[in-house]
mmCIF file of C-alpha atoms and ligand atoms in Angstrom:
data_model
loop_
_atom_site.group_PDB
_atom_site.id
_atom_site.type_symbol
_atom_site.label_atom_id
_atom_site.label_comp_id
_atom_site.label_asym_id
_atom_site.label_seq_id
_atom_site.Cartn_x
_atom_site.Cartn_y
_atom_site.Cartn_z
ATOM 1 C CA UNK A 1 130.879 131.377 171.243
ATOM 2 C CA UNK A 2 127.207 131.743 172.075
ATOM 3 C CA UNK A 3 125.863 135.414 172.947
ATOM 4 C CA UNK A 4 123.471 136.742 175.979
ATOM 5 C CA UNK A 5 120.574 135.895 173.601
ATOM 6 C CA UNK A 6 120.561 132.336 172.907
ATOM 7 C CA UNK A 7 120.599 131.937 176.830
ATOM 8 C CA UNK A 8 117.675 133.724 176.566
ATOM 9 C CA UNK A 9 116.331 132.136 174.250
ATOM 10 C CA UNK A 10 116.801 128.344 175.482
ATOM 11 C CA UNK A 11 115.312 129.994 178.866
ATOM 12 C CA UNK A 12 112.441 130.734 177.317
ATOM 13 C CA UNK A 13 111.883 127.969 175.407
ATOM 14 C CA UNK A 14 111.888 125.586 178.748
ATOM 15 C CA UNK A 15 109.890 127.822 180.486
ATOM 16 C CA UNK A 16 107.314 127.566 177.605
ATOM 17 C CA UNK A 17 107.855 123.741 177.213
ATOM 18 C CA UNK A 18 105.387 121.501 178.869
ATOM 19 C CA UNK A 19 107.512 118.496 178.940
ATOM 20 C CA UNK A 20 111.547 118.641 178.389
ATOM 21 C CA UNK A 21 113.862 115.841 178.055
ATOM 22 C CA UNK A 22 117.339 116.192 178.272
ATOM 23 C CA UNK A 23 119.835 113.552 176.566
ATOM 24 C CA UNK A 24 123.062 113.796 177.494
ATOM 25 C CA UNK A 25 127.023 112.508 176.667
ATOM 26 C CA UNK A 26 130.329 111.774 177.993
ATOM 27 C CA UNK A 27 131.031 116.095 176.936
ATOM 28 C CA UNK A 28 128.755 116.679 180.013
ATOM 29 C CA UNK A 29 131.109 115.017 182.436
ATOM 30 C CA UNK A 30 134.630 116.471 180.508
ATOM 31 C CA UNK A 31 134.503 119.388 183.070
ATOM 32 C CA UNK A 32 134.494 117.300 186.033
ATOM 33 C CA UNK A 33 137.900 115.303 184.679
ATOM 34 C CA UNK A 34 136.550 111.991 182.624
ATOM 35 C CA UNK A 35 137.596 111.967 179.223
ATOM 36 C CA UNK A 36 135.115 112.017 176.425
ATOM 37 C CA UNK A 37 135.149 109.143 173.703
ATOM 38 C CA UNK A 38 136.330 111.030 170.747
ATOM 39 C CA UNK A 39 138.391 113.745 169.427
ATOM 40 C CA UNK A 40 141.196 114.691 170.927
ATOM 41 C CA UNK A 41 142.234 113.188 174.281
ATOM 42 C CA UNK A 42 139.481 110.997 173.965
ATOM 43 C CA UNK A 43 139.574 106.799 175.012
ATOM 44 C CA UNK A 44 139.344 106.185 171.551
ATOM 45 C CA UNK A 45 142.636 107.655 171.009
ATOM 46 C CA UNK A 46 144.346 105.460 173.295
ATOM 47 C CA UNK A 47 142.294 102.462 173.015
ATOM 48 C CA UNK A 48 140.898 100.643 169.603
ATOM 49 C CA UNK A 49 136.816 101.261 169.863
ATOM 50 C CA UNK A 50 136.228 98.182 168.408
ATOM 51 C CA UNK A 51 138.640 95.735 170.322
ATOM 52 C CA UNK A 52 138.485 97.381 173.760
ATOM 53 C CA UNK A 53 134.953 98.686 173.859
ATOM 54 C CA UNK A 54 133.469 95.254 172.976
ATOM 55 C CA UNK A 55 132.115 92.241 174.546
ATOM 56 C CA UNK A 56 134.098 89.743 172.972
ATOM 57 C CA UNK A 57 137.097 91.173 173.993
ATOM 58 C CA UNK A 58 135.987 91.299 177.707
ATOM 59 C CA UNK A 59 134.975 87.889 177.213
ATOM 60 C CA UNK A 60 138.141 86.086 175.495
ATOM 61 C CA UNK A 61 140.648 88.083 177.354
ATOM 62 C CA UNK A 62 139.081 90.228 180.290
ATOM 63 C CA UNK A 63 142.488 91.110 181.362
ATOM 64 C CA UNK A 64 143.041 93.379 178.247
ATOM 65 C CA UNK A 65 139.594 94.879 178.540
ATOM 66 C CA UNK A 66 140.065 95.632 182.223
ATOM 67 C CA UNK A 67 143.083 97.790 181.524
ATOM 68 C CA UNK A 68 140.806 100.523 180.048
ATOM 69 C CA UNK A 69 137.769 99.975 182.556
ATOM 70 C CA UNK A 70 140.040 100.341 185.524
ATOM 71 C CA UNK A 71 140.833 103.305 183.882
ATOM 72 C CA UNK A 72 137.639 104.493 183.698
ATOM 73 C CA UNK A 73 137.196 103.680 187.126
ATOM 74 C CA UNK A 74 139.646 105.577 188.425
ATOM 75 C CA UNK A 75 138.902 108.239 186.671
ATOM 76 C CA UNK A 76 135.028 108.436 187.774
ATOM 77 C CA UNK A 77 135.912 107.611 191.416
ATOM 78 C CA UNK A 78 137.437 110.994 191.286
ATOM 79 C CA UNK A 79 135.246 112.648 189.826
ATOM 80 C CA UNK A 80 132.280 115.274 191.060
ATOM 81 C CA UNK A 81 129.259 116.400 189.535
ATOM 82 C CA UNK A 82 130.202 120.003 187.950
ATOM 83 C CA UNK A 83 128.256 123.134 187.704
ATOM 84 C CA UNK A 84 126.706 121.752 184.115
ATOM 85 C CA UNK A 85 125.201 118.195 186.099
ATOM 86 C CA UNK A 86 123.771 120.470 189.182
ATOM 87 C CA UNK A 87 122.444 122.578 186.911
ATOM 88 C CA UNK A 88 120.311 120.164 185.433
ATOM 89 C CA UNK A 89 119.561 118.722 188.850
ATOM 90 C CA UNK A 90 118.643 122.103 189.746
ATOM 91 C CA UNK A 91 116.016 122.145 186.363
ATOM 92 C CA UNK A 92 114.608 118.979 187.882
ATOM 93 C CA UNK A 93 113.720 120.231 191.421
ATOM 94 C CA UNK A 94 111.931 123.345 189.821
ATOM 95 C CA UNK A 95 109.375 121.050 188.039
ATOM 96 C CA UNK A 96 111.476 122.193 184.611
ATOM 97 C CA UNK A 97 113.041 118.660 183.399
ATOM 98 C CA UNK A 98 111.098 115.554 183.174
ATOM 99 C CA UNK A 99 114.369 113.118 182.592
ATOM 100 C CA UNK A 100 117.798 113.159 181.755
ATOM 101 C CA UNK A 101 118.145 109.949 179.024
ATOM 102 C CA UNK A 102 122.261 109.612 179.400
ATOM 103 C CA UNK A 103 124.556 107.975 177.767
ATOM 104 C CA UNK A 104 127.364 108.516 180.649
ATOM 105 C CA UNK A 105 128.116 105.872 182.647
ATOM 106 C CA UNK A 106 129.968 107.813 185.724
ATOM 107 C CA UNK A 107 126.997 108.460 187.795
ATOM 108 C CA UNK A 108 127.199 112.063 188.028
ATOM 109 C CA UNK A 109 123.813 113.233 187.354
ATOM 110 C CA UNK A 110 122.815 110.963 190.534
ATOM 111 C CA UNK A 111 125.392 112.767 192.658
ATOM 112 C CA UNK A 112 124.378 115.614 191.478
ATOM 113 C CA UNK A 113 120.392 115.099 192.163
ATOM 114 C CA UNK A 114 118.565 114.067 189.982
ATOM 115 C CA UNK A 115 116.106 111.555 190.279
ATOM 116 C CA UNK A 116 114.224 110.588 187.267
ATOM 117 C CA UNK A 117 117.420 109.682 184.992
ATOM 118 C CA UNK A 118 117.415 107.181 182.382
ATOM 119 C CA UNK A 119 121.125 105.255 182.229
ATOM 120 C CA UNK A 120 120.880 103.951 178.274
ATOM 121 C CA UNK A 121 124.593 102.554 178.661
ATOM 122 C CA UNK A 122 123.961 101.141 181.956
ATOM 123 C CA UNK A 123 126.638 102.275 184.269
ATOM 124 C CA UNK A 124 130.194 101.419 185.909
ATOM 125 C CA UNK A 125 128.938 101.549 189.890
ATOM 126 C CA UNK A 126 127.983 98.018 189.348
ATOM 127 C CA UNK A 127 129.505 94.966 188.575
ATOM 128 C CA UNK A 128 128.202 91.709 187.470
ATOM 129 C CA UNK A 129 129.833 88.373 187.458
ATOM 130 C CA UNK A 130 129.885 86.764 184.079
ATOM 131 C CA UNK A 131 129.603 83.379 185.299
ATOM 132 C CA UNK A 132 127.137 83.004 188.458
ATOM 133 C CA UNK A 133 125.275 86.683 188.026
ATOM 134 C CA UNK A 134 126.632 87.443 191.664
ATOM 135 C CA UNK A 135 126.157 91.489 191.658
ATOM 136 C CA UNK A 136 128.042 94.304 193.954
ATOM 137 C CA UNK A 137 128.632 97.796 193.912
ATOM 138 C CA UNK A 138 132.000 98.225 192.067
ATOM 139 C CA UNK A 139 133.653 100.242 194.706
ATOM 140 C CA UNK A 140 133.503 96.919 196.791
ATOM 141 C CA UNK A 141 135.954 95.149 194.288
ATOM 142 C CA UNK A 142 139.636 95.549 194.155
ATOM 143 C CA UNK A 143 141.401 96.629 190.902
ATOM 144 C CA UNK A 144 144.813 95.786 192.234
ATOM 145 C CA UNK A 145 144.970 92.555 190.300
ATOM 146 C CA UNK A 146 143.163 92.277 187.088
ATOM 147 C CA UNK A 147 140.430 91.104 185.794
ATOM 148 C CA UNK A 148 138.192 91.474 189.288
ATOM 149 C CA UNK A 149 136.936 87.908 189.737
ATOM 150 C CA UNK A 150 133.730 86.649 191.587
ATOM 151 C CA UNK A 151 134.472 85.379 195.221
ATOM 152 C CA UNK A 152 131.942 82.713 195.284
ATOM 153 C CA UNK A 153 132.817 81.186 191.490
ATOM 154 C CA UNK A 154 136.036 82.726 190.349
ATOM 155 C CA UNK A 155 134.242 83.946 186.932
ATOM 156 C CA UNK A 156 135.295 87.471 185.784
ATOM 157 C CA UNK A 157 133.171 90.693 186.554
ATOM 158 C CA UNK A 158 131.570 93.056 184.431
ATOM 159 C CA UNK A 159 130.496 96.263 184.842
ATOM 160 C CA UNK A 160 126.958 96.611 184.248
ATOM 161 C CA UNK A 161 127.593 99.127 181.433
ATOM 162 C CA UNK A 162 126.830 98.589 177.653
ATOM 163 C CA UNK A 163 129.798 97.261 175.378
ATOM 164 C CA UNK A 164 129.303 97.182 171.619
ATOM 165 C CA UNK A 165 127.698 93.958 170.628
ATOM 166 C CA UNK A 166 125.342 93.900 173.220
ATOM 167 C CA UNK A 167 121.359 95.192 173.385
ATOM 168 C CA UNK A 168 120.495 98.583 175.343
ATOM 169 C CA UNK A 169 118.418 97.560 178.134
ATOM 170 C CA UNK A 170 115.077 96.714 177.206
ATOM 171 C CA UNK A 171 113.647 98.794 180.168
ATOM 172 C CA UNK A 172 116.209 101.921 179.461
ATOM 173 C CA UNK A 173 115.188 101.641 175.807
ATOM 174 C CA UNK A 174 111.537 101.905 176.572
ATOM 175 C CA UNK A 175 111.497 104.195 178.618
ATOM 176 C CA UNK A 176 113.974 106.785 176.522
ATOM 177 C CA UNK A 177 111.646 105.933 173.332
ATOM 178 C CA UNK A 178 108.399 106.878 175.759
ATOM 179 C CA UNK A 179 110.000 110.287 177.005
ATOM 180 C CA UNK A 180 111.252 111.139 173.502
ATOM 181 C CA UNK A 181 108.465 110.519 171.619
ATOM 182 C CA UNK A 182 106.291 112.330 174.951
ATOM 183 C CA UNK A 183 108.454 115.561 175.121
ATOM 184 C CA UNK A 184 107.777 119.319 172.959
ATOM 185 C CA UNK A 185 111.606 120.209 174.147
ATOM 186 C CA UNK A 186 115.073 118.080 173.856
ATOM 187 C CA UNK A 187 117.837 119.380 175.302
ATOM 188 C CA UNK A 188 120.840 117.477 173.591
ATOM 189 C CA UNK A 189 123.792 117.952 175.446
ATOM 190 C CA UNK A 190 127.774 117.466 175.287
ATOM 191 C CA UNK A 191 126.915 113.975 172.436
ATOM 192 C CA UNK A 192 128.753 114.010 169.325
ATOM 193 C CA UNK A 193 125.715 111.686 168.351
ATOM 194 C CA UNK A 194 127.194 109.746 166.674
ATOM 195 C CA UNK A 195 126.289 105.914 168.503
ATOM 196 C CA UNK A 196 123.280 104.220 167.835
ATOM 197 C CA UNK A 197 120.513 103.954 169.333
ATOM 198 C CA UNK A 198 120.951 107.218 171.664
ATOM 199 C CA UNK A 199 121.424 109.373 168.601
ATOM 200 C CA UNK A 200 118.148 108.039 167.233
ATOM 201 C CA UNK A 201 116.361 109.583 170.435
ATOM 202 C CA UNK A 202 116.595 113.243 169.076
ATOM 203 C CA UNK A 203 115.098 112.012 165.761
ATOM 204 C CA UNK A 204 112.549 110.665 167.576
ATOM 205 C CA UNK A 205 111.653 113.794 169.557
ATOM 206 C CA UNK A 206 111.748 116.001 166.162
ATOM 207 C CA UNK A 207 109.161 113.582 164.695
ATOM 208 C CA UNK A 208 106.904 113.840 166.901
ATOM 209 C CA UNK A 209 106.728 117.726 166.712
ATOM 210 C CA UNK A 210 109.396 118.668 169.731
ATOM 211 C CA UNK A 211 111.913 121.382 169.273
ATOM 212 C CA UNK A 212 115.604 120.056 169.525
ATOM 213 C CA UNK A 213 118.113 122.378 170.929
ATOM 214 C CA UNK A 214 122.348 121.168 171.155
ATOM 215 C CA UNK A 215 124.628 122.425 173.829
ATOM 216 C CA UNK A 216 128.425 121.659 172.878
ATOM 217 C CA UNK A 217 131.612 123.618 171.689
ATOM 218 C CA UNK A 218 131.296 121.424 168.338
ATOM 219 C CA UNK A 219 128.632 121.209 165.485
ATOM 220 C CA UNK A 220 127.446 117.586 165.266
ATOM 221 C CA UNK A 221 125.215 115.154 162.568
ATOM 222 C CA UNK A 222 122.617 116.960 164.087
ATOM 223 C CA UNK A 223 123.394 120.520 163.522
ATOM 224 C CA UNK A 224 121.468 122.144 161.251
ATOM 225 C CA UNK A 225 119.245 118.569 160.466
ATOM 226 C CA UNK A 226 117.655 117.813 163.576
ATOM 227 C CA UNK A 227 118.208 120.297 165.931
ATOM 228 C CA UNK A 228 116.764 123.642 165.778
ATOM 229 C CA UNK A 229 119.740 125.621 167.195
ATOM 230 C CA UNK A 230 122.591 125.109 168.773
ATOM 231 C CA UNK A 231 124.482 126.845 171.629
ATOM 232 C CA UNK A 232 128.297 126.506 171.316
ATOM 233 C CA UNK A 233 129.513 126.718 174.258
ATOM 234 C CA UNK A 234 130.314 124.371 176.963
ATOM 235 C CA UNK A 235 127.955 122.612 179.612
ATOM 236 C CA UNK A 236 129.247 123.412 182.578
ATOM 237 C CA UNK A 237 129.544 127.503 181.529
ATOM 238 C CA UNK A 238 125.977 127.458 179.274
ATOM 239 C CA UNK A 239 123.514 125.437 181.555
ATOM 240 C CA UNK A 240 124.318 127.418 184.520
ATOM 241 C CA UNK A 241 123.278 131.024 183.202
ATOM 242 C CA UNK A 242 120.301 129.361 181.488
ATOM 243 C CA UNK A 243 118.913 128.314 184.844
ATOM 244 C CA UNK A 244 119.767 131.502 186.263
ATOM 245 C CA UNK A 245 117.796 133.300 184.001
ATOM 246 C CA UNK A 246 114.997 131.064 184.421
ATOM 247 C CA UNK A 247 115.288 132.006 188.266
ATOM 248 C CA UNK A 248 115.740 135.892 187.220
ATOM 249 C CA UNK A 249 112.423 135.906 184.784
ATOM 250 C CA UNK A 250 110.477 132.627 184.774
ATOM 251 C CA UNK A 251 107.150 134.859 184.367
ATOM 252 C CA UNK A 252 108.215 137.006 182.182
ATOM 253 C CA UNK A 253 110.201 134.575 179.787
ATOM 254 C CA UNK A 254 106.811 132.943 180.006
ATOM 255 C CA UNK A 255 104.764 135.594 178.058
HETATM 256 P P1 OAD B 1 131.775 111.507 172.470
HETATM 257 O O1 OAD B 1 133.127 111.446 173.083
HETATM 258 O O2 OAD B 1 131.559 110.779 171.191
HETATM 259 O O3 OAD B 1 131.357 113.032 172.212
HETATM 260 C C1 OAD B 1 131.534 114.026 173.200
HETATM 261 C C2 OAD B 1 130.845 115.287 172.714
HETATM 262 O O4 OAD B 1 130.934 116.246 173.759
HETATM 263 C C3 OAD B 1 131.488 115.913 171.474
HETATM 264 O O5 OAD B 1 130.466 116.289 170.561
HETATM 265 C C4 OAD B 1 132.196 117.161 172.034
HETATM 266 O O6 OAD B 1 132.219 118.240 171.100
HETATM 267 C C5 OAD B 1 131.316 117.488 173.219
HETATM 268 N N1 OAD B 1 131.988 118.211 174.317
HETATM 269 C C6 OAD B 1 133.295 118.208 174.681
HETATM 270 N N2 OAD B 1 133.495 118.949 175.785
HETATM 271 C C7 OAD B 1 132.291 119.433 176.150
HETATM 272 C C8 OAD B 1 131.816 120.253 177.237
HETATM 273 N N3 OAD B 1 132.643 120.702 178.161
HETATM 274 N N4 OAD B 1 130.488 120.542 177.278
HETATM 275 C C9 OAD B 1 129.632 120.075 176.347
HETATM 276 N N5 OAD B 1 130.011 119.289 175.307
HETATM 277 C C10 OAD B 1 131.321 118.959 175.217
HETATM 278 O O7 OAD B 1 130.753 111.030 173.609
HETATM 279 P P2 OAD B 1 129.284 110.443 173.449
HETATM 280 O O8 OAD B 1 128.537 111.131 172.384
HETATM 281 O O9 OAD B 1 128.695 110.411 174.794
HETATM 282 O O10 OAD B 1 129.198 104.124 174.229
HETATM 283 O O11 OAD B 1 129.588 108.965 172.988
HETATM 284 C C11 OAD B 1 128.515 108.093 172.790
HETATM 285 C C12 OAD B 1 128.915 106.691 173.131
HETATM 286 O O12 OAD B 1 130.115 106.334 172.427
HETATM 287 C C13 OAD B 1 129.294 106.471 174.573
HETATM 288 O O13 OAD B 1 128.185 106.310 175.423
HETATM 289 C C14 OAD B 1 130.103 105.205 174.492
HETATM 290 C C15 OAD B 1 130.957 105.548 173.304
HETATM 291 O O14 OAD B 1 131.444 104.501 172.557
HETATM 292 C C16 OAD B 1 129.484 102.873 174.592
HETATM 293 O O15 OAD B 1 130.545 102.603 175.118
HETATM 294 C C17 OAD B 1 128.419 101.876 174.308
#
């Protein structure tokens, strides 16, 4: 469990920061319902990583891939931005986080305010058809029979997220390498860090001189390597006291 101090001390470091970054993963969204990826109760329990969370598979039989993204889909629809995403958003509006690079593809940290976020496995309110590019917003496509197929060409939808096998976005990559390499803080949150190449951005912050803090219940690769410390403890229960110490003492952490 993490103590009244290392609040304190994460306080202080973003007041003192100049330019933070926050990267976050599918543990940020865990207390607002969605499922993480691994360990227990994760997708990758239920579904094979490598079949269901690939390209191919959505492209030789979209049905079977569908099964888990409609899933997902349901899942997010439900879902609302908890006290860990506002607090973030909250960061943001006091001039105290330059970007949120996240791996999560539910949308949350846009319903929850923030404005300068950097989606680095695209995202599931969008879908794409495979066949003719045709583009909506996803909650204008029915799930009722699957795959969703395109109106004007019959082809099969995607969701404009990542799937292994295919690049990050050239413009999401850019701009996560820019603000990593840019920041003196990174604020690595709920990621076991574990996929490639998100889990290079903390690397890349450390190498160019920044201080790399974790918030999650569980040690990760970058415990005790990268990171400087890490607060165990949840998002949703951590990020909230840090900001309200911030609003307590922002002067006086200062000092
Ligand atoms: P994972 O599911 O791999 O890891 C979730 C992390 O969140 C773990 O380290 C947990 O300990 C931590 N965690 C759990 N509950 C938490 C909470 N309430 N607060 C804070 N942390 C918590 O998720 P990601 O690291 O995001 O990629 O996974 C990375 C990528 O793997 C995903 O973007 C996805 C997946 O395959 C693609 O699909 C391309």
């Amino acid at each position: 469990m993490f103590t009244d101090e290392d609040i304190t001390k994460l306080a202080r470091d973003i007041v003192r920061s100049k330019k933070t970054v926050a990267l976050t993963g599918a543990g940020i969204s865990v207390e607002s319902g969605i499922a993480p990826f691994r360990g227990k109760g994760g997708l990758w329990e239920k579904y094979d990583q490598e079949e269901y969370g690939h390209i191919d598979t959505l492209r030789r039989a979209p049905e079977k891939a569908w099964i888990m993204l409609k899933e997902m889909q349901n899942e997010i629809l439900k879902a609302k931005p908890n006290p860990g995403h506002i607090a973030l958003a909250e960061l943001e509006k006091m001039g105290y986080l330059s970007s949120i690079i996240t791996q999560n593809v539910d949308g949350l940290h846009h319903l929850a305010g923030n404005k300068n976020i950097i989606e680095f496995h695209g995202n599931l309110q969008w879908v794409v058809c495979m066949n003719c590019g045709n583009r909506k917003p996803s909650s204008e496509i029915s799930l009722e029979k699957i795959p969703p197929r395109c109106e004007k060409c019959n082809g099969v939808y995607k969701p404009e997220a990542v799937f292994f096998g295919e690049p990050i976005p050239l413009d999401a990559l850019n701009k996560a390498n820019q603000e990593s390499r840019s920041c003196d803080l990174m604020i690595v949150i709920g990621t076991s860090a574990v996929v490639y190449p998100a889990a290079n951005m903390p690397e890349i912050a450390k190498g160019s001189g920044a201080k790399v803090v974790e918030i999650n219940p569980s040690k990760t690769p970058l415990t005790g390597f990268i990171s400087d410390y890490i607060i165990l403890g949840t998002a949703a229960t951590v990020l909230p006291k840090v900001v309200d110490k911030i609003k307590e003492d922002a002067p006086g952490l200062s000092i």
